[in-house]
Amino acid sequence: MSILRPLEIIIAHGPELAAAGLDPHEFALAVGGFPKTRILLLDPALPEEEQQDRLRRFLGKGHRRPVVIASTDPESRAAATLRILRRTFQCNPERLSVVDLQPALEQRDKKSRRLKGLELIRLAAAHVTRAFPIHPEEVPVSTRVLVWGDSFAALKAAQELAASGYPVTLAGPKPELHPLDPEVPHLPVSAGLAALVGEVLSTDNIRVLTEVSLLAVEGAAGNFTVRLELAREVLEETAGAVILAPELEIDSHHQAFGLPAHPRLISLTEVERLLEKGEPTSFAPEEGGTVALLAGFSPESSPPGLRRVLAAAAQLLKQANLQVYLFLGQARVAAPGLEAALEAAQENGLIVFKLPDMPEIAPADGGTGLTVSFVEPVLRRPVKLSVEAAGLEEIYCAAAANAALAKVLEIPLNPRGFLQGDNVHLTPVATWRRGIYSAGPGRGVMGLDQALMDVEAAVAEVQKLLGQGAAHVPQGRAVVDRGLCVLCLTCYRVCPHRAITYDNRARIEEIACQGCGTCASECPQEAIQIRNYTDDQVTALFESFDPQLSPRIVAFLCRNSAWEAYQAALKLKHADIPPGLTAIKMPCAGKIDVDYLLRAVVYGSKAVMVLACHPDNCKSRHGNEFARWRVEQVQTYLAEVGLDPQRVLFKSLAANAPQDFLDAVAEMEARLGAMSGAPPKAAVR
Amino acid sequence: MNSPKHPVVILGGGIAGISAALELAKLGHEAALIEKSPFFGGHAAHFCCKATDKCQKCGACLVDQRLRELFQAPDIALYPHTELTHAERGNGHFRLAFKSKPDIIDPTRCIDCGICYDECPSIDKGAVLVAASATQHPRYFIDPEGCLLSHECLLQGCQRMCPAKAIDLTREDSAFELEASAVIVATGYQPADPASRPHYGYGRLLQVITGRELEEKLRLGEDLTRPDGQPARRLGFIQCVGSRDRLHPYCSRVCCAYGLRLAKLIRHHHPEVEAVTFYMDIQSIGADPAGFQAEACQAVHLVRAMPGGLQASPEGSLIARYLDESTDQPVSREFDLVVLAVGISPGKDNPDLAEMLDLTLTPEGFFQSLDGEHRTGTTQPGVFLAGTAEGPRSIAECISQAAAAAREVHEYIKALV
């Protein structure tokens, strides 16, 4: 029997059930026919006190049973009732199943509406009566934070953390702290920032370590074991969290354009050095001479680079009374005030040529200077311009050491060598490994303003994680059966969050586990179960299907995308969802087992749908890829036993694309229509 | 009138305001989220998924999940269709006065059936508004301003027909006050006015639409057609509309990204469609700008020129004239639809709000942050900024800035106690 133990069912309804032709009393009587069940009809529009009163009488003191609450659009319509259940009656979220009756009201005739409504509640009951509560527990954590790098972002993070009471180890590979503002790397920074180095060095709570290499970060958030190699020793310490902010590297990309090596063709850094020394005349010896600056020709050109070029141009114009030409490829002006600065520079005498490609630069015949050849963009004719010297914009890259760092930290590197992906589900500073954050220059090329905002966001993440030395960690979301585990380490390899460690068996690091279930589905020993998505529970759902509703289609939906799209689709007026479609919410597509797909067919499904996030959008990194592979695998199995592999469909979609959900359902129905094979066997057993 | 205390009041219920509220809740603060329009989610709720064969990282899919989280968060008080009318401070606390449009539709009774919308004779005046996100409840809002006849409406169809008896047209505006220790201004932006480039004929030429309108069409799964019903096979995208001109002397920072993503998306689903993007400069997009640009070049024909004007052809298409960069000759090209990538303009209430809260605005009209090192701070202690109220930024950047603002507020309140 699918309902395992006694439970309470609440039907929260207003006039909509009756309006849709589903008499609530008659429906309640039918639900009351379920075994081990008590039932309450409640109007969610009643005043809260009244509802509370009725619920108290219904549930009784110290109630222990799981609860199913059914309503149309329950999270909004029955919001008050849910609030009372969660707050006043302390219903554990895992033991409170919220059922949306909307799919029942979508049905065309009265009988289907009733059957669908009953099935929805039966499925929820089957699931919730097998559920275990998950309680968050306070776990002691280390409040020490390792800040890696010597950028302003790193220093600022150290300062902010120390001010909030977190002891900090600030470590990096360089011999001394020499942070850089990407927009003014060789000029004095603001007073506040200039004081930062001194402040960090004099704060008691910050230990500064230089010339360090990071050997290992083991374990999980809250209690990482960090090993640092110093000049004479290896230091091992415990850190609750890690913030990565290694400084950007500056690249004079001469070679990329095949430019000639020439003493007068110099990088912007050299231009700035000369300006700093007050020797622009050594740059262009003749008063009133001409200088070319080149920017925006590389795909890596960035707004901070352009800002530097404009600053240098302004100084050249002002200090030395030079004529300055700016040869500009793409004007990367996507930063505050930069477009206005470019306009202002032109008003102040900077002459700008916008070109599609890098102009040709050659040593001047018989002179010390250079010639710049290009097609003048307004008059459209070739021009040769003699300049005394030329300065080339520089581009910013990720620290070269990031690759090695990523390896040690076991986090992926992004395509440009930064320590963070750009998965939209992660907060911008989070990495895949919980407790490790990447801020400012650690995650991309950005101005200091954005980098310092990143620092605030990363420090906030640390505060939320470590609190005052205790983290709230849900216990037992994933459980390893130590009797079954053979330490094959499949789970260790597939876990996207690095939440699995091992002693003589695999172990789940609860604080890092996000409950995606990729490990559970991949485990060849079936030794890992995700609590409340156990194989038992999923099978119980299949057992609760009503064979009268057809065509039977089981849709496994990732809760981060497809489930949202399904919820939104239910509210579209033209939604046409077949009566036999059962949507099963999964914590991630990575938890959709081969076994579930096959079993769905065995239990009489004509079709099985697996709907996951788009590639590169999975909150668990590659759960969607696992799901796609498994669908392909199941399709070959079906073909082997003579069933049409088209019965299993994989599609990726986004949370805000309900139409894509409906299109996928329509495609499945079309496939079913086209199929000429024998109908599937009736349920086994 | 008694004024309930909320330590933090957040003005603006778009992605920045929502994120700030959720962050504050996680840091242990109670927040009140004030939204001028009837619905939360802001502009981002209207955007479509732009995934081609893989996610394009626009972040639009986050809105629904964040809204769901918001509606379930116990410590966030929500005030939709509410506006700030007055602000004063004393003893370090803010006293803020608000006015709210009435809940003509009772949220506890409404079943989101949409009959009020169907029955309303004054839809074109905006009497009944529909939320973009299905997570919103009620999904409909009866706006007394658009409802010309209001409670004298002879038909009162909505009220009579409502099967849930949720509508009461006699409900009236209300005013209330809140006390707060800190305020976050997250009032967002308004899309730049496409009519600021009159030669593109927006509003006059029906084949000219804005990027936002295209997003809405794609989100709702509508077919791309010309106004005369013919399928749209040739699409032109014009970048920098309402950015980088005399009226808007700044880069809106998001339009290259969304314009090219939309063009790529359409080409992915309809490889037979031509897409041409007219631009001045391509900005760096995403975590791998070089990779993104290379992919965009493959899918979209990039033309570095701004069309001088658009004209309707007798066949129902549009003719764009521009100077071809390689030949330097004027070229005419036909399009079935032209999409204007409109930029981010400062909110039109910014001056009033700045006056009420004693804040200054940038020359462009955005809220002035303290300095380049404090983009979330203002000259007023206790007032913080998040999102596009402070300047143009993407969804991810708004989320990041909101998190930063939430932490600033957290530290500010800690120092008060």
Coordinates of C-alpha atoms in Angstrom, one line a residue, chain A residues 168-652:
Chain A
V168 CA 42.5 36.5 9.1
T169 CA 45.5 34.9 7.5
L170 CA 46.4 37.0 4.5
A171 CA 48.8 35.1 2.3
G172 CA 50.2 35.3 -1.2
P173 CA 53.1 34.3 -3.3
K174 CA 54.7 37.7 -3.6
P175 CA 57.6 39.0 -1.4
E176 CA 55.7 42.1 -0.3
L177 CA 52.2 43.7 -0.4
H178 CA 52.0 45.7 -3.5
P179 CA 48.4 46.0 -4.5
L180 CA 47.4 47.7 -7.8
D181 CA 44.5 49.7 -8.9
P182 CA 43.9 48.5 -12.5
E183 CA 42.8 51.9 -13.5
V184 CA 45.8 53.7 -12.1
P185 CA 48.4 51.0 -11.6
H186 CA 51.4 53.3 -11.5
L187 CA 50.1 56.4 -10.0
P188 CA 49.3 57.1 -6.4
V189 CA 46.0 55.8 -5.3
S190 CA 43.5 57.5 -3.0
A191 CA 44.5 58.3 0.6
G192 CA 42.1 55.6 2.0
L193 CA 43.6 52.9 -0.2
A194 CA 47.2 54.1 0.4
A195 CA 46.6 53.7 4.1
L196 CA 45.2 50.2 3.7
V197 CA 48.5 48.4 3.5
G198 CA 49.7 50.0 6.7
E199 CA 46.4 49.3 8.4
V200 CA 46.4 45.7 7.4
L201 CA 50.0 45.2 8.6
S202 CA 49.2 46.8 12.0
T203 CA 46.0 45.0 12.7
D204 CA 46.4 42.4 15.4
N205 CA 43.8 40.1 14.0
I206 CA 45.5 39.8 10.6
R207 CA 48.5 37.6 10.1
V208 CA 50.3 38.6 6.9
L209 CA 52.4 35.8 5.3
T210 CA 54.4 36.6 2.1
E211 CA 56.2 34.3 -0.3
V212 CA 53.8 31.5 0.5
S213 CA 52.6 28.7 -1.7
L214 CA 49.3 27.0 -1.0
L215 CA 49.9 23.3 -0.7
A216 CA 46.4 22.1 0.1
V217 CA 42.9 23.0 1.3
E218 CA 41.4 19.8 2.6
G219 CA 38.1 19.0 4.2
A220 CA 35.0 21.2 4.0
A221 CA 33.8 24.7 4.7
G222 CA 33.8 25.6 8.4
N223 CA 36.8 23.4 9.0
F224 CA 39.2 23.5 6.1
T225 CA 42.7 22.2 6.8
V226 CA 45.0 24.6 5.0
R227 CA 48.6 23.9 4.4
L228 CA 50.9 26.8 3.5
E229 CA 54.5 26.4 2.6
L230 CA 56.6 29.2 4.0
A231 CA 60.3 29.8 3.5
R232 CA 61.4 27.5 6.3
E233 CA 58.4 25.6 7.3
V234 CA 55.0 24.2 6.4
L235 CA 52.2 25.8 8.3
E236 CA 49.0 23.9 8.9
E237 CA 46.0 25.7 10.2
T238 CA 42.2 25.4 10.3
A239 CA 40.2 28.0 8.4
G240 CA 36.4 28.3 8.2
A241 CA 36.5 30.0 4.8
V242 CA 38.7 31.1 2.0
I243 CA 38.5 34.3 0.0
L244 CA 40.6 34.4 -3.2
A245 CA 41.7 37.7 -4.7
P246 CA 45.0 37.3 -6.4
E247 CA 46.1 40.4 -8.3
L248 CA 45.5 40.8 -12.1
E249 CA 48.5 40.6 -14.3
I250 CA 49.3 43.2 -16.9
D251 CA 50.2 42.1 -20.3
S252 CA 51.8 44.3 -23.0
H253 CA 50.5 42.4 -25.9
H254 CA 52.9 43.6 -28.6
Q255 CA 53.4 40.2 -30.1
A256 CA 49.7 39.7 -30.7
F257 CA 49.7 42.3 -33.4
G258 CA 53.1 41.5 -34.9
L259 CA 54.3 45.0 -34.0
P260 CA 58.0 45.7 -34.6
A261 CA 60.3 45.9 -31.6
H262 CA 61.3 49.6 -31.5
P263 CA 62.6 51.8 -28.7
R264 CA 59.9 54.3 -29.4
L265 CA 57.0 51.8 -29.5
I266 CA 56.4 51.2 -25.8
S267 CA 53.8 49.9 -23.5
L268 CA 51.5 52.0 -21.4
T269 CA 53.4 51.1 -18.3
E270 CA 56.5 52.6 -19.8
V271 CA 54.6 55.7 -20.8
E272 CA 53.3 56.1 -17.3
R273 CA 56.7 55.6 -15.8
L274 CA 58.1 58.4 -17.9
L275 CA 55.2 60.6 -17.0
E276 CA 55.7 59.8 -13.3
K277 CA 59.3 60.8 -13.6
G278 CA 58.3 64.0 -15.2
E279 CA 60.2 63.2 -18.3
P280 CA 57.7 63.2 -21.1
T281 CA 60.3 64.9 -23.3
S282 CA 62.5 61.8 -23.2
F283 CA 59.4 60.1 -24.6
A284 CA 58.9 62.6 -27.4
P285 CA 62.0 64.8 -27.4
E286 CA 60.7 67.7 -29.4
E287 CA 58.4 70.2 -27.9
G288 CA 55.1 70.1 -29.9
G289 CA 55.9 66.6 -31.2
T290 CA 53.3 64.0 -31.8
V291 CA 52.5 60.8 -29.9
A292 CA 50.2 58.0 -30.8
L293 CA 48.3 55.9 -28.3
L294 CA 46.7 52.6 -29.4
A295 CA 43.8 51.0 -27.6
G296 CA 40.8 48.6 -28.1
F297 CA 42.3 46.4 -30.7
S298 CA 42.4 43.2 -28.7
P299 CA 39.3 41.2 -27.7
E300 CA 40.7 41.3 -24.2
S301 CA 40.7 45.2 -24.1
S302 CA 38.8 46.4 -21.1
P303 CA 37.4 49.6 -19.6
P304 CA 40.1 49.9 -17.0
G305 CA 42.7 49.7 -19.8
L306 CA 41.0 52.5 -21.7
R307 CA 40.7 54.7 -18.6
R308 CA 44.4 54.4 -18.2
V309 CA 45.1 55.4 -21.8
L310 CA 42.9 58.4 -21.4
A311 CA 44.7 59.4 -18.2
A312 CA 48.0 59.1 -19.9
A313 CA 46.7 61.1 -22.9
A314 CA 45.6 63.9 -20.7
Q315 CA 49.0 64.1 -19.0
L316 CA 50.8 64.1 -22.3
L317 CA 48.6 66.9 -23.6
K318 CA 49.0 68.9 -20.5
Q319 CA 52.6 68.3 -19.3
A320 CA 54.4 68.4 -22.6
N321 CA 52.2 70.3 -25.0
L322 CA 52.3 67.3 -27.2
Q323 CA 49.9 66.4 -30.0
V324 CA 48.3 63.1 -29.0
Y325 CA 46.4 60.8 -31.4
L326 CA 44.4 57.9 -30.0
F327 CA 43.9 55.0 -32.4
L328 CA 40.9 53.3 -31.1
G329 CA 39.5 49.9 -32.1
Q330 CA 36.5 49.1 -29.9
A331 CA 35.9 51.8 -27.3
R332 CA 35.4 49.8 -24.2
V333 CA 33.5 52.4 -22.3
A334 CA 31.2 50.1 -20.2
A335 CA 32.3 51.6 -16.9
P336 CA 31.0 54.6 -14.9
G337 CA 32.0 57.9 -16.4
L338 CA 34.2 56.5 -19.1
E339 CA 32.1 57.6 -22.1
A340 CA 32.1 61.1 -20.6
A341 CA 35.8 60.9 -20.1
L342 CA 36.4 60.0 -23.7
E343 CA 34.3 62.9 -24.8
A344 CA 36.0 65.3 -22.5
A345 CA 39.4 64.1 -23.7
Q346 CA 38.5 64.9 -27.2
E347 CA 37.3 68.3 -26.2
N348 CA 40.7 68.8 -24.5
G349 CA 42.6 68.2 -27.7
L350 CA 42.9 64.4 -28.0
I351 CA 42.4 63.4 -31.6
V352 CA 40.7 60.1 -32.0
F353 CA 40.7 57.8 -35.0
K354 CA 38.3 54.9 -34.7
L355 CA 39.6 52.0 -36.8
P356 CA 38.4 48.5 -37.5
D357 CA 41.9 47.0 -37.1
M358 CA 45.3 47.9 -35.6
P359 CA 47.1 50.4 -37.9
E360 CA 50.4 49.5 -39.5
I361 CA 53.4 50.8 -37.5
A362 CA 56.9 51.0 -38.9
P363 CA 60.1 52.7 -38.0
A364 CA 60.3 56.1 -39.8
D365 CA 62.6 56.3 -42.7
G366 CA 65.8 58.1 -41.6
G367 CA 64.4 59.3 -38.3
T368 CA 64.1 58.1 -34.7
G369 CA 60.3 58.1 -34.7
L370 CA 57.6 55.9 -36.2
T371 CA 55.0 56.1 -39.0
V372 CA 51.5 55.0 -38.5
S373 CA 49.6 54.0 -41.7
F374 CA 45.9 53.6 -41.7
V375 CA 42.8 54.4 -43.7
E376 CA 41.4 57.7 -42.4
P377 CA 37.9 56.7 -41.3
V378 CA 36.1 60.0 -42.3
L379 CA 37.8 60.8 -45.6
R380 CA 38.4 57.2 -46.4
R381 CA 41.9 57.6 -47.8
P382 CA 45.2 56.1 -46.7
V383 CA 47.2 58.3 -44.4
K384 CA 50.7 58.0 -43.1
L385 CA 51.3 59.8 -39.9
S386 CA 54.7 60.4 -38.4
V387 CA 54.9 60.2 -34.7
E388 CA 57.8 60.6 -32.3
A389 CA 56.6 57.6 -30.3
A390 CA 53.7 55.3 -29.7
G391 CA 52.2 53.8 -26.5
L392 CA 50.2 50.6 -26.6
E393 CA 47.3 49.9 -24.3
E394 CA 47.8 47.0 -21.9
I395 CA 45.4 44.2 -21.2
Y396 CA 44.6 42.5 -18.0
C397 CA 44.8 38.8 -17.4
A398 CA 44.1 36.4 -14.6
A399 CA 47.2 35.7 -12.4
A400 CA 49.2 32.9 -14.1
A401 CA 49.4 31.1 -10.8
N402 CA 45.6 30.7 -10.8
A403 CA 45.8 27.4 -12.7
A404 CA 47.9 25.8 -10.0
L405 CA 45.8 27.4 -7.3
A406 CA 42.6 26.0 -8.9
K407 CA 44.2 22.5 -8.9
V408 CA 45.0 22.7 -5.2
L409 CA 41.6 24.1 -4.3
E410 CA 39.9 21.6 -6.6
I411 CA 37.7 24.2 -8.2
P412 CA 37.3 24.7 -12.0
L413 CA 39.0 27.6 -13.8
N414 CA 37.0 29.7 -16.1
P415 CA 38.0 30.1 -19.8
R416 CA 40.1 33.1 -19.0
G417 CA 41.9 31.6 -16.1
F418 CA 39.9 33.2 -13.3
L419 CA 38.8 31.3 -10.2
Q420 CA 35.1 31.4 -10.7
G421 CA 32.7 30.2 -13.3
D422 CA 29.8 32.4 -14.3
N423 CA 27.0 30.0 -13.5
V424 CA 24.0 32.2 -12.9
H425 CA 22.7 30.1 -9.9
L426 CA 25.8 30.8 -7.9
T427 CA 26.1 34.1 -6.2
P428 CA 28.7 36.1 -8.2
V429 CA 31.4 35.6 -5.6
A430 CA 30.8 31.9 -4.9
T431 CA 32.9 29.0 -6.3
W432 CA 31.6 25.4 -6.6
R433 CA 33.2 24.6 -3.3
R434 CA 31.2 26.0 -0.4
G435 CA 33.2 28.2 1.8
I436 CA 35.6 29.3 -0.9
Y437 CA 34.8 32.6 -2.5
S438 CA 36.4 34.5 -5.3
A439 CA 36.3 38.3 -5.3
G440 CA 37.4 41.2 -7.5
P441 CA 40.5 40.3 -9.5
G442 CA 40.0 36.7 -8.5
R443 CA 37.0 36.4 -10.7
G444 CA 37.4 38.8 -13.5
V445 CA 38.8 42.0 -15.0
M446 CA 37.0 44.8 -13.3
G447 CA 37.5 48.3 -11.9
L448 CA 38.3 48.8 -8.3
D449 CA 34.7 50.0 -7.5
Q450 CA 33.3 46.6 -8.6
A451 CA 36.1 44.7 -6.9
L452 CA 35.4 46.4 -3.6
M453 CA 31.6 45.6 -3.9
D454 CA 32.7 42.0 -4.5
V455 CA 34.6 42.1 -1.3
E456 CA 31.5 43.2 0.7
A457 CA 29.5 40.4 -1.0
A458 CA 32.2 37.8 -0.2
V459 CA 32.5 38.9 3.4
A460 CA 28.7 38.8 3.8
E461 CA 28.9 35.2 2.5
V462 CA 31.5 34.4 5.1
Q463 CA 29.4 35.9 7.9
K464 CA 26.3 33.9 6.8
L465 CA 28.4 30.7 6.7
L466 CA 30.4 31.0 9.9
G467 CA 28.3 33.3 12.0
Q468 CA 30.0 33.7 15.4
G469 CA 31.6 30.3 15.2
A470 CA 28.6 28.1 14.7
A471 CA 27.0 27.1 11.4
H472 CA 23.5 25.9 10.9
V473 CA 23.8 22.7 9.0
P474 CA 21.0 20.4 7.9
Q475 CA 21.8 16.9 9.0
G476 CA 21.5 13.8 6.9
R477 CA 20.4 15.2 3.5
A478 CA 22.6 12.5 1.9
V479 CA 23.4 9.3 3.8
V480 CA 26.0 6.7 3.0
D481 CA 25.2 3.1 3.9
R482 CA 28.6 2.2 5.3
G483 CA 27.7 -1.5 4.9
L484 CA 27.3 -1.2 1.2
C485 CA 30.0 1.3 0.4
V486 CA 33.1 -0.3 -1.2
L487 CA 35.1 2.9 -1.4
C488 CA 35.1 3.0 -5.2
L489 CA 35.1 6.8 -5.0
T490 CA 32.7 7.3 -7.8
C491 CA 30.8 9.8 -5.5
Y492 CA 34.0 11.6 -4.7
R493 CA 34.6 12.1 -8.4
V494 CA 31.2 13.2 -9.4
C495 CA 30.3 15.5 -6.5
P496 CA 30.2 19.0 -8.0
H497 CA 30.5 20.6 -4.5
R498 CA 33.5 18.7 -3.3
A499 CA 31.2 17.6 -0.4
I500 CA 32.5 14.0 -0.2
T501 CA 35.6 12.9 1.7
Y502 CA 36.5 9.5 2.8
D503 CA 38.0 7.5 5.7
N504 CA 37.6 3.8 5.1
R505 CA 34.2 4.6 3.5
A506 CA 32.8 7.5 1.7
R507 CA 31.7 10.3 4.0
I508 CA 29.3 13.2 3.3
E509 CA 30.5 16.6 4.5
E510 CA 27.1 17.9 5.6
I511 CA 28.1 21.6 5.5
A512 CA 29.1 21.4 1.9
C513 CA 26.4 19.1 0.6
Q514 CA 23.7 20.8 -1.4
G515 CA 21.6 17.6 -1.7
C516 CA 21.7 17.4 -5.5
G517 CA 21.9 13.7 -5.4
T518 CA 24.4 13.2 -8.3
C519 CA 26.4 10.9 -6.1
A520 CA 23.4 8.8 -5.1
S521 CA 22.4 8.2 -8.7
E522 CA 25.9 7.3 -9.8
C523 CA 26.8 5.1 -6.9
P524 CA 27.1 1.6 -8.4
Q525 CA 26.4 0.0 -5.0
E526 CA 23.3 2.1 -4.3
A527 CA 25.0 3.0 -1.0
I528 CA 23.9 6.6 -1.0
Q529 CA 20.4 7.8 -0.5
I530 CA 19.2 11.4 -0.6
R531 CA 16.8 11.8 2.2
N532 CA 13.3 12.3 1.0
Y533 CA 14.3 11.4 -2.5
T534 CA 15.0 7.8 -1.7
D535 CA 14.4 5.0 -4.2
D536 CA 11.6 3.8 -1.9
Q537 CA 9.8 7.1 -2.1
V538 CA 10.1 7.4 -5.9
T539 CA 8.8 3.8 -6.3
A540 CA 5.9 4.6 -3.9
L541 CA 4.9 7.4 -6.3
F542 CA 4.8 5.0 -9.2
E543 CA 2.6 2.6 -7.1
S544 CA 0.2 5.5 -6.5
F545 CA -0.7 6.1 -10.2
D546 CA -4.3 5.9 -11.1
P547 CA -4.4 3.6 -14.2
Q548 CA -7.7 5.3 -15.3
L549 CA -5.8 8.5 -16.1
S550 CA -4.1 8.2 -19.5
P551 CA -1.9 8.6 -21.4
R552 CA 0.4 8.0 -18.5
I553 CA 3.4 10.3 -18.8
V554 CA 6.0 10.7 -16.0
A555 CA 7.9 13.9 -16.1
F556 CA 11.0 14.2 -13.9
L557 CA 11.6 17.9 -13.4
C558 CA 14.7 19.6 -12.0
R559 CA 13.4 21.9 -9.3
N560 CA 15.7 24.8 -10.4
S561 CA 14.4 25.0 -13.9
A562 CA 11.7 22.7 -15.2
W563 CA 9.7 22.6 -12.0
E564 CA 9.4 26.4 -12.0
A565 CA 8.5 26.4 -15.7
Y566 CA 5.8 23.7 -15.0
Q567 CA 4.4 25.8 -12.1
A568 CA 4.2 28.8 -14.4
A569 CA 2.8 26.7 -17.2
L570 CA -0.1 25.6 -15.0
K571 CA -1.1 29.3 -14.7
L572 CA -1.1 29.9 -18.5
K573 CA -4.6 30.0 -19.8
H574 CA -3.9 27.9 -22.8
A575 CA -2.1 25.2 -20.8
D576 CA -3.2 21.8 -22.1
I577 CA -1.7 19.2 -19.9
P578 CA -2.7 15.6 -20.4
P579 CA -4.5 13.9 -17.5
G580 CA -2.0 11.2 -17.1
L581 CA 1.0 13.5 -16.7
T582 CA 2.6 13.3 -13.4
A583 CA 5.3 15.8 -12.6
I584 CA 7.9 14.7 -10.1
K585 CA 10.1 17.4 -8.5
M586 CA 13.7 16.4 -8.3
P587 CA 16.4 18.2 -6.3
C588 CA 18.6 18.2 -9.5
A589 CA 18.5 16.4 -12.8
G590 CA 21.6 14.6 -11.5
K591 CA 19.3 12.6 -9.2
I592 CA 17.2 11.1 -12.0
D593 CA 18.4 7.5 -11.9
V594 CA 18.4 5.1 -14.9
D595 CA 16.5 2.9 -12.5
Y596 CA 13.7 5.5 -12.1
L597 CA 13.3 5.8 -15.8
L598 CA 13.1 2.1 -16.3
R599 CA 10.8 1.6 -13.4
A600 CA 8.4 4.3 -14.6
V601 CA 8.0 2.2 -17.8
V602 CA 7.6 -1.0 -15.8
Y603 CA 4.8 0.7 -13.8
G604 CA 2.9 1.5 -16.9
S605 CA 4.2 4.8 -18.2
K606 CA 3.7 5.2 -21.9
A607 CA 6.3 8.0 -21.8
V608 CA 9.0 9.4 -19.6
M609 CA 10.2 12.9 -19.8
V610 CA 13.4 14.3 -18.2
L611 CA 13.5 18.0 -18.1
A612 CA 16.6 19.7 -16.9
C613 CA 18.5 23.0 -17.0
H614 CA 20.2 24.2 -20.1
P615 CA 23.8 23.2 -20.6
D616 CA 26.1 25.3 -18.4
N617 CA 23.2 26.4 -16.3
C618 CA 23.0 23.5 -13.8
K619 CA 23.2 24.6 -10.2
S620 CA 25.1 21.4 -9.5
R621 CA 27.4 22.0 -12.4
H622 CA 26.7 18.9 -14.5
G623 CA 23.6 17.2 -13.1
N624 CA 21.9 18.0 -16.4
E625 CA 24.7 16.3 -18.4
F626 CA 24.4 13.2 -16.2
A627 CA 20.6 13.2 -16.8
R628 CA 21.1 13.4 -20.6
W629 CA 23.6 10.5 -20.6
R630 CA 21.3 8.4 -18.6
V631 CA 18.4 9.1 -20.9
E632 CA 20.6 8.0 -23.8
Q633 CA 21.5 4.9 -21.9
V634 CA 17.9 4.1 -21.1
Q635 CA 17.0 4.6 -24.8
T636 CA 19.5 1.9 -25.8
Y637 CA 18.0 -0.4 -23.1
L638 CA 14.5 0.1 -24.4
A639 CA 15.6 -0.5 -28.0
E640 CA 17.3 -3.7 -26.8
V641 CA 14.1 -5.1 -25.4
G642 CA 12.1 -4.0 -28.4
L643 CA 10.5 -0.9 -27.0
D644 CA 10.5 2.4 -28.8
P645 CA 13.4 4.5 -27.4
Q646 CA 11.3 7.6 -28.4
R647 CA 9.3 7.0 -25.3
V648 CA 12.0 8.7 -23.2
L649 CA 12.5 12.3 -23.9
F650 CA 15.2 14.7 -22.7
K651 CA 14.9 18.4 -23.0
S652 CA 16.6 21.4 -21.4

